[in-house]
Coordinates of C-alpha atoms in Angstrom, one line a residue:
M1 CA 48.6 -217.4 -17.4
G2 CA 50.7 -214.9 -19.2
S3 CA 53.6 -215.9 -21.5
V4 CA 56.9 -216.6 -19.9
D5 CA 59.9 -214.5 -21.0
T6 CA 62.6 -216.9 -21.9
T7 CA 65.2 -214.4 -23.0
I8 CA 68.7 -215.4 -22.1
L9 CA 70.4 -212.5 -20.5
Q10 CA 74.1 -212.1 -21.4
D11 CA 76.7 -210.6 -19.2
N12 CA 77.5 -206.9 -19.7
V13 CA 80.3 -206.4 -22.2
I14 CA 82.5 -203.6 -20.8
V15 CA 85.8 -202.8 -22.5
D16 CA 88.0 -199.9 -21.2
G17 CA 84.9 -198.7 -19.3
V18 CA 82.8 -198.6 -22.4
L19 CA 79.5 -200.5 -22.1
R20 CA 78.6 -202.3 -25.4
Y21 CA 75.1 -202.8 -26.6
P22 CA 74.0 -206.4 -27.4
P23 CA 75.5 -207.8 -30.6
T24 CA 73.5 -207.0 -33.8
G25 CA 75.3 -209.3 -36.1
I26 CA 75.9 -206.4 -38.5
K27 CA 79.4 -206.2 -40.0
V28 CA 80.3 -202.6 -40.7
L29 CA 83.3 -201.8 -43.0
V30 CA 84.5 -198.2 -42.7
V31 CA 86.6 -196.8 -45.5
G32 CA 88.7 -193.9 -44.3
A33 CA 90.2 -193.2 -40.9
G34 CA 89.6 -189.5 -40.7
L35 CA 87.6 -188.1 -37.8
G36 CA 84.3 -189.2 -39.2
G37 CA 85.5 -192.7 -40.1
L38 CA 87.1 -193.2 -36.7
L39 CA 84.0 -192.0 -34.7
T40 CA 81.8 -194.1 -37.0
A41 CA 83.9 -197.1 -36.0
L42 CA 83.7 -196.3 -32.3
E43 CA 79.9 -195.7 -32.2
C44 CA 79.2 -198.8 -34.3
W45 CA 81.3 -200.9 -31.9
R46 CA 79.5 -199.4 -29.0
K47 CA 76.1 -200.1 -30.6
G48 CA 77.0 -203.8 -31.0
H49 CA 78.1 -204.0 -34.6
T50 CA 81.3 -205.7 -35.7
V51 CA 83.7 -203.1 -37.2
Q52 CA 86.7 -203.0 -39.5
I53 CA 88.5 -199.8 -40.7
L54 CA 90.4 -199.4 -44.0
E55 CA 92.8 -196.5 -44.4
K56 CA 94.6 -195.5 -47.6
G57 CA 97.6 -194.0 -45.9
G58 CA 100.3 -195.9 -44.1
C59 CA 99.2 -194.4 -40.8
I60 CA 96.6 -192.0 -39.5
S61 CA 97.1 -188.5 -41.0
E62 CA 98.3 -186.0 -38.3
A63 CA 98.0 -183.1 -40.7
G64 CA 95.6 -180.3 -40.2
D65 CA 95.0 -177.2 -38.0
F66 CA 92.3 -176.4 -35.5
I67 CA 88.6 -177.2 -35.7
G68 CA 85.5 -176.0 -33.9
L69 CA 83.4 -178.8 -32.4
G70 CA 80.3 -177.9 -30.4
P71 CA 78.1 -179.8 -27.9
N72 CA 76.2 -181.5 -30.8
V73 CA 79.4 -183.5 -31.5
Y74 CA 80.1 -184.6 -28.0
V75 CA 76.7 -186.1 -26.9
T76 CA 78.3 -189.5 -26.5
I77 CA 81.8 -188.6 -25.3
R78 CA 81.0 -189.5 -21.7
E79 CA 80.3 -193.1 -22.9
Y80 CA 84.1 -193.5 -23.3
P81 CA 85.6 -192.8 -19.9
T82 CA 89.3 -192.9 -20.8
M83 CA 88.7 -190.9 -24.0
F84 CA 86.6 -188.4 -22.0
Q85 CA 89.5 -187.7 -19.7
E86 CA 91.8 -187.2 -22.6
W87 CA 89.4 -185.0 -24.4
N88 CA 89.1 -182.7 -21.4
K89 CA 92.9 -182.2 -21.6
I90 CA 93.3 -181.5 -25.3
T91 CA 90.5 -179.1 -26.0
Y92 CA 90.4 -175.3 -25.6
D93 CA 88.0 -172.6 -24.8
P94 CA 89.2 -169.5 -26.6
E95 CA 88.0 -165.9 -26.3
I96 CA 86.8 -164.5 -29.6
G97 CA 87.3 -161.1 -31.1
V98 CA 86.7 -159.4 -34.5
C99 CA 89.7 -157.2 -35.4
F100 CA 90.5 -154.5 -37.8
Q101 CA 93.5 -155.2 -40.1
D102 CA 96.0 -153.6 -37.6
G103 CA 94.8 -156.0 -34.8
S104 CA 92.8 -153.5 -32.8
L105 CA 89.4 -154.9 -31.7
A106 CA 86.3 -154.1 -33.7
T107 CA 84.1 -155.8 -31.1
S108 CA 84.4 -156.6 -27.5
K109 CA 85.6 -160.1 -26.8
Y110 CA 83.1 -162.8 -26.4
S111 CA 82.7 -166.6 -26.0
W112 CA 81.1 -169.3 -28.1
E113 CA 77.4 -169.1 -28.5
H114 CA 76.5 -172.1 -26.3
E115 CA 78.5 -170.6 -23.4
L116 CA 76.7 -167.3 -23.3
E117 CA 74.5 -166.5 -20.3
G118 CA 70.8 -167.0 -20.7
V119 CA 71.0 -169.1 -23.9
A120 CA 69.2 -172.4 -24.5
K121 CA 70.6 -175.6 -22.8
H122 CA 73.1 -177.2 -25.2
A123 CA 72.9 -180.9 -26.3
A124 CA 75.7 -182.1 -24.0
W125 CA 74.7 -180.2 -20.8
P126 CA 75.8 -180.2 -18.0
L127 CA 79.2 -180.9 -19.7
R128 CA 81.3 -177.7 -20.2
V129 CA 82.2 -178.2 -23.9
K130 CA 85.5 -176.5 -24.8
P131 CA 84.8 -176.0 -28.5
V132 CA 88.3 -175.9 -30.1
G133 CA 90.6 -178.7 -30.7
F134 CA 93.4 -179.5 -33.1
R135 CA 92.6 -182.0 -35.8
R136 CA 95.7 -184.1 -35.0
D137 CA 94.9 -184.4 -31.3
I138 CA 91.3 -185.4 -31.9
A139 CA 92.3 -187.9 -34.6
L140 CA 94.9 -189.5 -32.3
M141 CA 92.4 -189.5 -29.4
Y142 CA 89.8 -191.4 -31.5
L143 CA 92.5 -193.8 -32.8
S144 CA 93.7 -194.6 -29.3
Q145 CA 90.2 -195.4 -28.3
C146 CA 89.7 -197.7 -31.3
E147 CA 92.9 -199.5 -30.3
R148 CA 91.8 -200.0 -26.7
L149 CA 88.5 -201.5 -28.0
G150 CA 90.3 -203.8 -30.4
I151 CA 88.8 -202.4 -33.6
P152 CA 91.1 -203.6 -36.4
I153 CA 92.6 -201.0 -38.9
T154 CA 94.2 -202.1 -42.1
Y155 CA 96.5 -199.4 -43.6
G156 CA 97.7 -199.0 -47.1
V157 CA 94.4 -199.9 -48.8
N158 CA 93.3 -197.6 -51.7
I159 CA 89.6 -198.2 -52.5
I160 CA 88.8 -197.5 -56.1
K161 CA 85.3 -199.0 -56.4
Y162 CA 82.2 -199.9 -54.3
S163 CA 79.6 -202.5 -55.1
E164 CA 76.7 -204.4 -53.5
D165 CA 75.1 -207.8 -54.0
P166 CA 71.5 -207.7 -52.8
E167 CA 71.0 -211.4 -53.2
R168 CA 73.9 -212.2 -50.8
G169 CA 73.2 -209.2 -48.7
I170 CA 76.8 -207.9 -48.8
A171 CA 78.6 -204.8 -50.0
T172 CA 82.2 -204.8 -51.2
A173 CA 85.0 -202.2 -51.3
H174 CA 87.5 -202.9 -54.1
A175 CA 91.1 -202.0 -53.6
D176 CA 93.5 -201.0 -56.4
D177 CA 95.7 -204.1 -55.7
G178 CA 92.8 -206.5 -56.3
R179 CA 91.9 -207.1 -52.7
L180 CA 88.2 -207.2 -51.8
F181 CA 86.7 -206.2 -48.4
T182 CA 83.1 -207.0 -47.6
G183 CA 80.5 -206.1 -45.0
D184 CA 76.8 -206.0 -44.4
V185 CA 77.2 -202.2 -44.9
V186 CA 80.2 -200.3 -46.2
V187 CA 80.6 -196.7 -45.0
A188 CA 82.4 -194.4 -47.5
A189 CA 84.2 -192.0 -45.1
D190 CA 87.0 -191.4 -47.5
G191 CA 86.5 -187.7 -48.1
I192 CA 85.9 -185.4 -51.1
G193 CA 87.9 -187.7 -53.4
T194 CA 85.8 -190.8 -52.7
K195 CA 85.0 -193.2 -55.5
S196 CA 81.7 -194.1 -54.0
H197 CA 79.6 -191.8 -56.2
G198 CA 79.5 -194.4 -58.9
I199 CA 77.2 -196.5 -56.7
T200 CA 75.3 -193.8 -54.9
M201 CA 74.7 -191.3 -57.8
G202 CA 75.3 -193.7 -60.8
K203 CA 78.3 -191.7 -62.0
P204 CA 81.5 -190.0 -60.7
V205 CA 80.8 -186.6 -59.2
R206 CA 83.7 -184.2 -59.5
A207 CA 84.2 -181.4 -57.0
T208 CA 84.1 -177.9 -58.4
D209 CA 86.8 -175.3 -57.7
T210 CA 85.3 -172.4 -55.9
G211 CA 88.2 -170.1 -57.0
Y212 CA 89.4 -169.7 -53.4
C213 CA 92.0 -171.4 -51.3
A214 CA 93.0 -171.5 -47.6
D215 CA 96.5 -171.1 -46.4
R216 CA 96.7 -173.3 -43.3
I217 CA 99.3 -172.9 -40.6
C218 CA 99.7 -174.6 -37.3
Y219 CA 102.8 -175.1 -35.2
S220 CA 104.3 -175.2 -31.7
T221 CA 105.1 -171.9 -30.0
K222 CA 108.6 -173.4 -29.5
H223 CA 109.3 -172.4 -33.1
L224 CA 108.8 -168.7 -32.4
K225 CA 112.2 -166.9 -32.7
D226 CA 112.0 -163.4 -34.2
A227 CA 108.5 -162.7 -32.9
P228 CA 108.5 -159.9 -30.2
A229 CA 104.8 -159.1 -30.5
L230 CA 103.7 -162.7 -30.2
K231 CA 106.1 -163.4 -27.4
E232 CA 104.7 -160.4 -25.5
M233 CA 101.2 -161.7 -26.0
L234 CA 102.1 -165.2 -24.8
A235 CA 103.8 -163.8 -21.7
T236 CA 100.5 -162.5 -20.4
L237 CA 98.1 -165.1 -22.0
K238 CA 95.6 -166.5 -19.6
R239 CA 93.0 -167.8 -22.0
P240 CA 93.5 -168.8 -25.6
Q241 CA 92.6 -166.1 -28.1
L242 CA 90.9 -166.4 -31.4
R243 CA 90.8 -163.4 -33.8
L244 CA 88.8 -162.9 -37.0
F245 CA 90.0 -160.5 -39.6
T246 CA 87.7 -159.6 -42.5
G247 CA 88.1 -157.9 -45.8
T248 CA 87.2 -157.8 -49.4
K249 CA 87.5 -161.3 -50.8
I250 CA 89.7 -162.3 -47.9
H251 CA 89.5 -163.3 -44.3
A252 CA 91.9 -164.7 -41.7
V253 CA 91.4 -166.6 -38.4
F254 CA 94.3 -166.4 -35.9
L255 CA 94.4 -168.7 -32.9
V256 CA 97.0 -168.5 -30.1
T257 CA 97.3 -170.9 -27.2
Q258 CA 100.2 -171.3 -24.8
D259 CA 101.6 -174.2 -26.9
R260 CA 100.4 -173.5 -30.5
V261 CA 99.9 -170.8 -33.1
C262 CA 97.5 -171.2 -36.0
V263 CA 96.6 -169.0 -38.9
L264 CA 94.0 -169.8 -41.5
I265 CA 93.8 -167.3 -44.4
T266 CA 91.1 -167.7 -47.1
H267 CA 91.8 -165.7 -50.3
K268 CA 91.5 -166.0 -54.1
D269 CA 93.5 -168.8 -55.5
D270 CA 96.4 -167.7 -57.8
G271 CA 96.7 -171.2 -59.2
T272 CA 99.2 -172.5 -56.7
A273 CA 96.6 -174.3 -54.4
S274 CA 96.0 -178.1 -54.4
E275 CA 94.0 -180.6 -52.5
S276 CA 97.0 -182.2 -50.7
W277 CA 98.5 -181.9 -47.3
A278 CA 101.9 -182.7 -48.9
E279 CA 102.0 -179.6 -51.2
N280 CA 103.5 -176.6 -49.3
V281 CA 104.0 -172.9 -49.9
T282 CA 106.4 -170.5 -48.3
P283 CA 105.8 -167.8 -45.7
E284 CA 106.6 -165.2 -48.4
Q285 CA 103.8 -166.6 -50.6
V286 CA 101.3 -166.3 -47.8
A287 CA 102.4 -162.8 -46.9
S288 CA 102.1 -161.7 -50.5
A289 CA 98.4 -162.8 -50.5
L290 CA 97.7 -160.2 -47.7
P291 CA 96.7 -156.8 -49.2
D292 CA 98.8 -154.0 -47.6
Q293 CA 100.7 -156.5 -45.5
D294 CA 102.7 -153.7 -43.8
K295 CA 99.4 -152.6 -42.2
W296 CA 98.4 -156.0 -40.8
D297 CA 98.6 -157.0 -37.1
P298 CA 102.3 -157.7 -36.5
K299 CA 101.4 -160.8 -34.5
V300 CA 99.8 -162.3 -37.6
I301 CA 102.8 -161.4 -39.8
E302 CA 105.2 -162.9 -37.2
A303 CA 103.1 -166.1 -37.0
V304 CA 103.4 -166.5 -40.7
R305 CA 107.1 -165.7 -41.0
N306 CA 108.1 -168.0 -38.1
T307 CA 106.4 -171.0 -39.7
P308 CA 108.8 -174.0 -39.8
S309 CA 109.8 -175.1 -43.3
G310 CA 107.1 -177.2 -45.0
G311 CA 104.5 -176.1 -42.5
I312 CA 102.1 -174.2 -44.7
V313 CA 99.5 -175.9 -46.8
R314 CA 97.6 -174.0 -49.5
W315 CA 94.4 -175.9 -49.7
K316 CA 92.2 -175.6 -52.8
L317 CA 88.6 -175.0 -51.7
C318 CA 86.4 -177.3 -53.7
W319 CA 82.7 -178.0 -53.5
R320 CA 79.9 -180.2 -54.8
N321 CA 76.3 -179.2 -55.0
P322 CA 74.0 -180.6 -52.2
Q323 CA 73.6 -184.3 -52.8
P324 CA 70.3 -185.8 -51.6
K325 CA 71.3 -189.4 -52.2
W326 CA 74.1 -190.8 -50.1
T327 CA 73.2 -194.5 -50.3
S328 CA 73.4 -197.2 -52.9
D329 CA 70.1 -198.6 -54.3
N330 CA 70.0 -201.5 -51.8
G331 CA 71.3 -199.3 -49.0
Q332 CA 74.4 -201.3 -48.3
V333 CA 76.9 -198.5 -49.2
V334 CA 76.4 -195.2 -47.5
Q335 CA 78.5 -192.0 -47.6
I336 CA 79.3 -189.8 -44.6
G337 CA 81.2 -186.6 -44.1
D338 CA 82.8 -184.9 -47.1
A339 CA 82.0 -187.9 -49.2
A340 CA 78.3 -187.0 -48.8
H341 CA 78.4 -183.2 -48.1
S342 CA 81.6 -181.1 -48.6
L343 CA 81.5 -177.9 -46.6
L344 CA 83.4 -174.6 -46.8
P345 CA 85.5 -173.7 -43.8
T346 CA 83.2 -170.7 -43.2
S347 CA 80.4 -173.1 -42.3
G348 CA 82.3 -173.6 -39.1
N349 CA 80.8 -177.1 -39.0
G350 CA 82.5 -179.3 -41.5
A351 CA 84.0 -181.8 -39.1
A352 CA 81.0 -181.5 -36.8
M353 CA 78.6 -182.7 -39.5
A354 CA 80.8 -185.8 -40.2
L355 CA 80.8 -186.6 -36.5
E356 CA 77.1 -186.1 -36.2
D357 CA 76.8 -188.5 -39.2
A358 CA 78.8 -191.1 -37.3
T359 CA 76.6 -191.0 -34.2
S360 CA 73.3 -191.0 -36.3
L361 CA 74.3 -193.9 -38.6
A362 CA 75.4 -196.2 -35.8
E363 CA 72.1 -195.7 -34.0
C364 CA 70.1 -196.2 -37.2
L365 CA 71.9 -199.5 -37.9
R366 CA 71.1 -200.7 -34.4
L367 CA 67.5 -199.8 -34.7
G368 CA 67.1 -201.4 -38.2
G369 CA 69.0 -204.5 -37.3
K370 CA 70.8 -207.0 -39.6
A371 CA 67.6 -207.8 -41.4
D372 CA 66.9 -204.2 -42.4
V373 CA 70.3 -202.6 -43.0
A374 CA 68.9 -201.1 -46.3
S375 CA 66.2 -199.2 -44.5
A376 CA 68.6 -198.1 -41.7
T377 CA 71.0 -196.3 -44.0
K378 CA 68.1 -194.7 -46.0
V379 CA 66.5 -193.5 -42.7
H380 CA 69.9 -192.0 -41.7
E381 CA 70.1 -190.2 -45.1
L382 CA 66.6 -188.8 -44.7
L383 CA 67.3 -187.6 -41.1
R384 CA 70.6 -185.9 -42.2
Y385 CA 70.3 -184.4 -45.7
Q386 CA 68.3 -181.3 -45.0
R387 CA 70.4 -180.4 -41.9
T388 CA 73.7 -180.8 -43.7
S389 CA 72.5 -179.0 -46.8
L390 CA 71.4 -176.0 -44.8
I391 CA 74.8 -175.9 -43.1
Q392 CA 76.5 -176.1 -46.5
H393 CA 74.4 -173.2 -47.6
M394 CA 75.4 -171.3 -44.4
G395 CA 79.1 -171.6 -45.4
F396 CA 78.5 -169.5 -48.5
V397 CA 76.4 -167.0 -46.7
N398 CA 79.0 -166.7 -43.9
R399 CA 81.7 -166.1 -46.5
R400 CA 79.8 -163.4 -48.2
E401 CA 79.2 -161.8 -44.8
I402 CA 82.8 -161.6 -43.8
H403 CA 84.4 -160.8 -47.2
R404 CA 83.6 -157.2 -46.6
D405 CA 85.2 -154.2 -44.9
T406 CA 85.4 -154.8 -41.1
S407 CA 83.4 -151.7 -40.3
E408 CA 80.5 -153.0 -42.4
V409 CA 80.7 -156.5 -40.8
V410 CA 80.4 -155.1 -37.2
K411 CA 78.0 -152.3 -38.0
G412 CA 75.4 -151.9 -35.3
G413 CA 77.3 -154.1 -32.9
S414 CA 76.9 -157.2 -35.1
R415 CA 78.9 -160.3 -34.4
P416 CA 79.6 -162.3 -37.6
L417 CA 79.3 -166.0 -38.1
H418 CA 76.2 -166.4 -36.0
F419 CA 75.1 -170.1 -35.9
G420 CA 72.0 -170.4 -33.7
K421 CA 70.8 -172.8 -31.1
W422 CA 69.4 -175.2 -33.7
I423 CA 73.0 -176.4 -34.3
W424 CA 74.3 -176.9 -30.8
T425 CA 71.1 -178.1 -29.1
H426 CA 70.8 -181.0 -31.5
N427 CA 71.5 -184.5 -30.2
P428 CA 72.0 -186.8 -33.3
E429 CA 71.8 -190.0 -31.3
R430 CA 68.5 -189.1 -29.6
Y431 CA 67.1 -187.7 -32.8
A432 CA 67.8 -190.9 -34.7
A433 CA 66.1 -192.9 -31.9
E434 CA 63.1 -190.6 -31.8
K435 CA 62.5 -190.2 -35.5
F436 CA 63.6 -193.7 -36.8
E437 CA 60.2 -195.3 -37.1
A438 CA 58.4 -192.2 -38.5
A439 CA 61.2 -191.8 -41.1
R440 CA 61.0 -195.5 -42.1
A441 CA 57.2 -195.3 -42.5
H442 CA 57.8 -192.3 -44.8
I443 CA 60.3 -194.3 -46.9
D444 CA 58.3 -197.5 -47.0
K445 CA 54.7 -196.2 -47.0
G446 CA 54.8 -192.6 -47.9
A447 CA 53.6 -191.5 -44.4
P448 CA 54.0 -187.8 -43.6
F449 CA 57.4 -186.8 -42.2
E450 CA 59.1 -183.6 -41.3
N451 CA 62.6 -183.1 -40.0
T452 CA 62.9 -181.0 -36.8
N453 CA 66.7 -180.7 -36.7
L454 CA 66.4 -177.4 -38.5
P455 CA 65.7 -173.9 -37.2
A456 CA 62.1 -173.9 -35.9
G457 CA 59.8 -172.6 -38.6
H458 CA 62.4 -173.0 -41.3
V459 CA 61.1 -173.8 -44.8
F460 CA 63.7 -175.9 -46.5
E461 CA 64.6 -174.9 -50.0
D462 CA 67.0 -176.6 -52.4
W463 CA 69.8 -174.4 -53.7
T464 CA 72.9 -174.6 -55.9
M465 CA 76.5 -173.5 -55.6
E466 CA 76.2 -171.6 -58.9
E467 CA 73.4 -169.4 -57.4
E468 CA 75.6 -168.6 -54.4
L469 CA 78.6 -167.8 -56.5
E470 CA 76.5 -165.3 -58.5
K471 CA 75.5 -163.6 -55.3
E472 CA 79.2 -163.3 -54.4
K473 CA 80.0 -161.7 -57.7
S474 CA 77.5 -158.9 -56.9
G475 CA 79.6 -157.7 -54.0
V476 CA 76.5 -156.9 -52.0
F477 CA 75.7 -158.8 -48.9
M478 CA 72.1 -159.5 -47.9
Q479 CA 71.1 -161.9 -45.1
D480 CA 68.8 -164.1 -47.1
L481 CA 69.2 -167.3 -45.1
K482 CA 69.2 -166.7 -41.4
T483 CA 65.8 -164.9 -41.5
N484 CA 64.1 -168.2 -42.5
G485 CA 63.1 -169.7 -39.2
D486 CA 64.4 -169.3 -35.7
W487 CA 68.1 -168.8 -35.7
G488 CA 68.1 -167.4 -32.1
L489 CA 70.0 -168.5 -29.1
V490 CA 67.3 -168.7 -26.4

């Protein structure tokens, strides 16, 4: 006779329509309630882990402008029915156009890559993924879902140190007021200023100033007063419009929806930028950063000049070289998002990579189980490093591409900021499930392993920020990255 299965089946745990996996016994402490931290908490809860969130601020930050998030981010959105409905209401599908300085189109209008006819099937198919959202809206959407699931968030906790105790099997986040917070794994999702490098890299790792900054503007169209060109545009607006302006050492992205206006201008820093949402500059300071401002599209100028008081952040663009180690020696502290891999805005995928991290890490922890948290975080790191490093690299290449005269950028009918199907056909949850055992065998036994979440045929190469900045200084653009492997759409 065969053996008898004596497994005791538990009732399904369904909260707010979300089906929870069986409990793993893993306690996950998430430090930082930005987008990456909040989705990490949600996915870890769904995968059966116990979760707690710590946030430095007194509440969730509602600062920020718009972000692009493709199908690779939303592979699990349908697992949260209430949040799914909300997401469908707060995201946008803008039409894109590259413009000359005066606002005239340099290309025909087009849609996001994953929406084009005849391209590869994206990761969240058949969902129609509207790829633009506002950081505030997405953050509040994730926060509301955390609250509906009963995930606790403790505000006003400034973590200044991370540690782990292999003998006890716990990791600790140390607050500046002496409080200690522990978990089986601590996730450092606290951004570019994280103090977690002391335990992952053995020393603090400072971000390097790139010499550029981004003026970030986003506000309600209700604030438009003396803006005849913008109001005329809004009167006939049927679909949100996104415009890219390029130039020597400067580019601007201009987004208009029925309810919001956003401008993002990247230019050389004159020393007034900072890494703070609390430090503001005036519309006059932004306008002065635009060369020949009287020749610019009047709608952009109106958008800048109508910005409410205190509504412009001049954000210093800082960077760290690709960092192949995101975990502590015993694997109980792991970095995600900007704490692990800061990206330039021109990568177009900064928030997306943090959210992919969240989905991947939760699944790796489920597969590793409480007895093998250390392997789980290191598998996650192995699965993610090359992909995020390549997208970091792409940010520099993209910036070099668009910091040229517009006629050069669009020569031959080219459309700048090409990503490729390898980005938006990737499903980080499925990839973690499929590659987990092979990756663990590579870490534990040296078995062969190759990541396949890169462009097909791509030969991964390490690189440095210093090398890329030298290329920028030359003033000559050569596409030396997107010819390595298949960056196509089909």
